[in-house]
């Protein structure tokens, strides 16, 4: 029996994750915050397999926000190093058919990380399973401003007429242009906000918040979130 039948109702096509609570997880154990992020990366890798098993098509993870540069130099460097290390492993999921892509401004990232990101995208682009998008130096507002700049350049250079600038054309200029809108947004760690993640793409998302810290988030927690999603009545502004 296919796994999907276990979920009976509609599966979300695209799930986004705000992986919050790594610092608290580490603190509870008397460890440095960076140990929490290291454990969080393990959760992410485990969860990618679970998402693929369940049959989710798209998963987007908030790995580093445009605001996270405010953290200590030590924490920022540790996070960047962790990303570099994990990209090698993630792209080596050859058998698992996972496609990797990235959103966020690359100009502030190290050349080593940028090269690894390009390599990961190139090596995995033909895969047909779960598409994993890692948001690195990403902000929802920044995404919208970048799209607005592109639109104004297209108009200035005569490739687009102002009257042709619709929601659809604007959406095609966002960094998420080739992935569907978010159906389900999951935030761990107990906070009830979206923190500048996928601002445009979550206007009709179902939101799911849980107290579980990201490092402790398991396949069971994921199934609970999906179960909750399947019970929601999505109307997209329509009546009933
Ligand atoms: C928020 O928890 C978490 C982050 C800012 C970083 C998330 C990054 C990872 C899970 C590692 C990513 C690795 C890969 C391979 C993509 P917090 O530090 O704000 O926790 P707190 O609220 O308990 O302080």
Coordinates of C-alpha atoms and ligand atoms in Angstrom, one line a residue:
X1 CA 0.0 0.0 0.0
X2 CA 1.5 3.4 -0.9
X3 CA 2.5 5.5 2.1
X4 CA 0.5 8.4 0.8
X5 CA -2.8 6.5 1.6
X6 CA -2.0 6.9 5.3
X7 CA -2.7 10.6 5.0
X8 CA -6.0 10.0 3.3
X9 CA -6.7 13.7 2.5
X10 CA -4.8 16.1 0.4
X11 CA -1.1 16.3 1.0
X12 CA 0.5 19.7 0.9
X13 CA 2.5 20.1 -2.3
X14 CA 4.9 22.6 -0.8
X15 CA 5.9 22.8 2.9
X16 CA 8.2 25.6 4.3
X17 CA 10.0 25.3 7.6
X18 CA 11.2 27.9 10.0
X19 CA 13.7 25.8 12.0
X20 CA 13.6 27.6 15.3
X21 CA 14.9 26.6 18.7
X22 CA 18.5 25.4 18.1
X23 CA 20.0 27.8 20.6
X24 CA 17.5 26.8 23.3
X25 CA 18.1 23.1 22.6
X26 CA 21.9 23.6 23.1
X27 CA 21.4 25.8 26.2
X28 CA 19.3 23.1 27.9
X29 CA 22.2 20.8 27.6
X30 CA 24.9 23.3 28.6
X31 CA 26.3 23.4 25.1
X32 CA 27.2 26.4 22.9
X33 CA 24.5 27.6 20.5
X34 CA 26.6 26.3 17.5
X35 CA 26.1 22.8 18.8
X36 CA 22.4 23.3 18.5
X37 CA 22.8 24.3 14.9
X38 CA 24.9 21.2 14.2
X39 CA 22.2 19.1 15.7
X40 CA 19.6 21.1 13.7
X41 CA 21.4 20.3 10.5
X42 CA 21.0 16.6 11.3
X43 CA 17.3 17.1 11.8
X44 CA 17.1 18.7 8.4
X45 CA 18.9 15.9 6.7
X46 CA 16.6 13.3 8.4
X47 CA 13.5 15.3 7.6
X48 CA 14.4 15.5 3.9
X49 CA 14.3 11.7 3.7
X50 CA 11.0 11.7 5.6
X51 CA 9.4 14.3 3.3
X52 CA 10.5 12.4 0.2
X53 CA 9.1 9.1 1.7
X54 CA 5.8 10.8 2.3
X55 CA 5.7 12.1 -1.2
X56 CA 6.0 15.8 -0.7
X57 CA 7.1 17.6 -3.8
X58 CA 8.7 20.8 -2.5
X59 CA 10.3 21.7 0.9
X60 CA 11.8 25.0 1.6
X61 CA 14.0 25.6 4.7
X62 CA 15.0 28.9 6.3
X63 CA 18.7 28.3 7.0
X64 CA 19.9 31.9 7.3
X65 CA 17.9 35.1 7.1
X66 CA 19.0 38.6 6.0
X67 CA 18.6 39.5 9.7
X68 CA 20.8 36.7 11.0
X69 CA 24.0 38.7 10.1
X70 CA 23.2 40.5 13.4
X71 CA 24.3 37.5 15.4
X72 CA 27.9 37.2 16.8
X73 CA 30.7 36.7 14.3
X74 CA 31.3 33.3 15.9
X75 CA 27.7 32.1 15.3
X76 CA 27.6 33.5 11.8
X77 CA 30.9 31.7 10.8
X78 CA 29.7 28.5 12.4
X79 CA 26.5 28.6 10.5
X80 CA 28.3 29.3 7.2
X81 CA 30.7 26.5 7.8
X82 CA 27.9 24.1 8.6
X83 CA 26.2 25.0 5.4
X84 CA 29.4 24.3 3.4
X85 CA 29.8 21.0 5.1
X86 CA 26.3 19.9 4.7
X87 CA 26.0 20.8 1.0
X88 CA 28.5 18.1 0.1
X89 CA 26.4 15.5 1.9
X90 CA 23.1 16.7 0.6
X91 CA 24.1 16.6 -3.0
X92 CA 25.5 13.1 -2.5
X93 CA 22.0 11.8 -1.9
X94 CA 22.3 10.4 -5.4
X95 CA 20.0 7.5 -4.8
X96 CA 17.3 9.6 -3.2
X97 CA 16.6 11.7 -6.3
X98 CA 16.6 15.0 -4.4
X99 CA 16.9 18.3 -6.3
X100 CA 18.6 21.1 -4.5
X101 CA 18.2 24.8 -5.1
X102 CA 18.8 28.0 -3.2
X103 CA 17.1 31.4 -2.7
X104 CA 18.6 34.5 -1.1
X105 CA 21.3 37.0 -2.1
X106 CA 24.6 35.2 -2.9
X107 CA 26.7 38.4 -3.0
X108 CA 27.5 38.4 0.7
X109 CA 28.4 34.7 0.9
X110 CA 31.9 33.3 0.6
X111 CA 33.2 32.1 -2.8
X112 CA 33.6 28.6 -1.4
X113 CA 30.0 28.4 -0.4
X114 CA 28.8 30.0 -3.6
X115 CA 30.7 27.5 -5.7
X116 CA 29.3 24.6 -3.6
X117 CA 25.8 26.0 -4.1
X118 CA 26.2 26.2 -7.9
X119 CA 27.7 22.7 -8.0
X120 CA 24.8 21.3 -5.9
X121 CA 22.3 22.9 -8.2
X122 CA 24.1 21.7 -11.3
X123 CA 24.5 18.1 -10.1
X124 CA 21.0 17.7 -8.9
X125 CA 19.0 19.7 -11.5
X126 CA 17.8 16.7 -13.5
X127 CA 16.4 14.8 -10.4
X128 CA 12.7 14.3 -10.3
X129 CA 12.0 13.7 -6.6
X130 CA 11.6 16.2 -3.7
X131 CA 12.8 19.7 -4.5
X132 CA 14.7 21.1 -1.5
X133 CA 15.2 24.8 -1.4
X134 CA 17.5 26.2 1.1
X135 CA 17.0 29.9 1.9
X136 CA 20.4 31.4 2.7
X137 CA 20.8 35.2 3.3
X138 CA 17.1 35.3 2.4
X139 CA 14.4 37.8 3.4
X140 CA 10.9 38.0 2.0
X141 CA 11.0 41.7 1.7
X142 CA 14.4 41.5 0.0
X143 CA 13.0 39.0 -2.5
X144 CA 10.2 41.4 -3.3
X145 CA 12.5 44.4 -3.7
X146 CA 14.8 42.4 -6.0
X147 CA 11.8 41.5 -8.2
X148 CA 10.7 45.1 -8.2
X149 CA 14.1 46.2 -9.4
X150 CA 14.0 43.5 -12.2
X151 CA 10.6 44.7 -13.2
X152 CA 11.7 48.3 -13.4
X153 CA 14.7 47.4 -15.5
X154 CA 12.6 45.4 -17.9
X155 CA 10.2 48.4 -18.2
X156 CA 13.1 50.8 -18.6
X157 CA 14.7 48.6 -21.3
X158 CA 11.4 48.2 -23.2
X159 CA 10.9 44.4 -22.5
X160 CA 7.8 45.0 -20.4
X161 CA 5.0 47.5 -20.6
X162 CA 3.8 48.9 -17.2
X163 CA 0.3 47.6 -18.0
X164 CA 1.8 44.1 -18.4
X165 CA 3.0 44.1 -14.9
X166 CA 0.4 41.8 -13.2
X167 CA 0.6 39.6 -10.1
X168 CA 1.6 36.7 -12.4
X169 CA 4.4 38.6 -14.2
X170 CA 5.7 40.0 -10.9
X171 CA 5.6 36.5 -9.3
X172 CA 7.7 35.2 -12.2
X173 CA 10.5 37.6 -11.1
X174 CA 10.7 36.3 -7.5
X175 CA 13.4 33.9 -6.6
X176 CA 10.8 31.2 -6.2
X177 CA 9.4 31.6 -9.7
X178 CA 9.7 27.9 -10.6
X179 CA 8.2 26.5 -7.4
X180 CA 4.5 26.6 -6.3
X181 CA 3.2 28.7 -3.5
X182 CA 3.6 27.4 0.1
X183 CA 0.7 25.2 1.2
X184 CA 1.9 24.6 4.7
X185 CA 4.2 26.8 6.8
X186 CA 5.7 25.0 9.8
X187 CA 7.5 26.9 12.6
X188 CA 9.1 25.0 15.5
X189 CA 10.2 26.5 18.8
X190 CA 7.0 28.1 20.0
X191 CA 7.2 31.5 18.4
X192 CA 4.1 32.7 16.5
X193 CA 5.5 34.7 13.6
X194 CA 6.8 34.4 10.1
X195 CA 10.0 36.4 10.5
X196 CA 10.3 37.7 6.9
X197 CA 10.2 34.3 5.3
X198 CA 8.5 33.9 1.9
X199 CA 6.3 36.9 2.4
X200 CA 4.7 36.9 -1.0
X201 CA 4.5 33.1 -1.3
X202 CA 2.6 32.6 2.0
X203 CA -0.5 34.8 1.5
X204 CA -2.8 31.7 1.4
X205 CA -0.6 29.2 3.3
X206 CA -1.9 27.2 6.2
X207 CA 0.2 28.1 9.3
X208 CA 1.3 25.4 11.8
X209 CA 3.2 26.3 15.0
X210 CA 4.5 23.9 17.5
X211 CA 6.5 24.1 20.7
X212 CA 8.9 21.3 19.8
X213 CA 12.4 22.6 19.2
X214 CA 13.8 22.1 15.7
X215 CA 16.4 19.6 16.9
X216 CA 13.7 17.4 18.5
X217 CA 11.4 17.6 15.5
X218 CA 10.7 14.1 14.1
X219 CA 8.8 12.3 11.4
X220 CA 5.9 11.9 13.9
X221 CA 5.8 15.7 14.3
X222 CA 5.8 16.2 10.6
X223 CA 2.9 13.7 10.2
X224 CA 1.0 15.6 12.9
X225 CA 1.5 18.9 11.0
X226 CA 0.3 17.3 7.7
X227 CA -2.6 15.7 9.5
X228 CA -3.7 19.1 10.8
X229 CA -3.3 20.6 7.3
X230 CA -5.5 17.9 5.8
X231 CA -8.3 19.0 8.1
X232 CA -8.2 22.7 7.2
X233 CA -10.8 24.1 4.8
X234 CA -8.9 26.1 2.2
X235 CA -11.1 28.7 0.5
X236 CA -8.6 31.1 -1.0
X237 CA -11.0 33.9 -0.4
X238 CA -14.0 32.1 -1.9
X239 CA -17.3 31.7 0.0
X240 CA -18.4 28.5 2.0
Ligands
LIG1 C1 17.0 29.4 14.5 O1 17.2 28.9 15.8 C2 17.8 28.7 13.6 C3 18.7 29.3 12.7 C4 18.9 30.8 12.6 C5 19.6 28.5 11.8 C6 18.9 27.3 11.3 C7 20.0 26.5 10.7 C8 20.1 25.1 10.7 C9 19.1 24.2 11.3 C10 21.3 24.5 10.2 C11 21.1 24.5 8.7 C12 21.9 23.6 8.0 C13 21.8 23.3 6.7 C14 22.5 22.2 6.1 C15 20.8 24.0 5.9 P1 17.7 29.9 16.9 O2 19.2 29.9 16.9 O3 17.1 31.3 16.8 O4 17.3 29.2 18.2 P2 16.7 29.9 19.6 O5 15.4 30.6 19.2 O6 16.5 28.8 20.5 O7 17.8 30.9 20.0

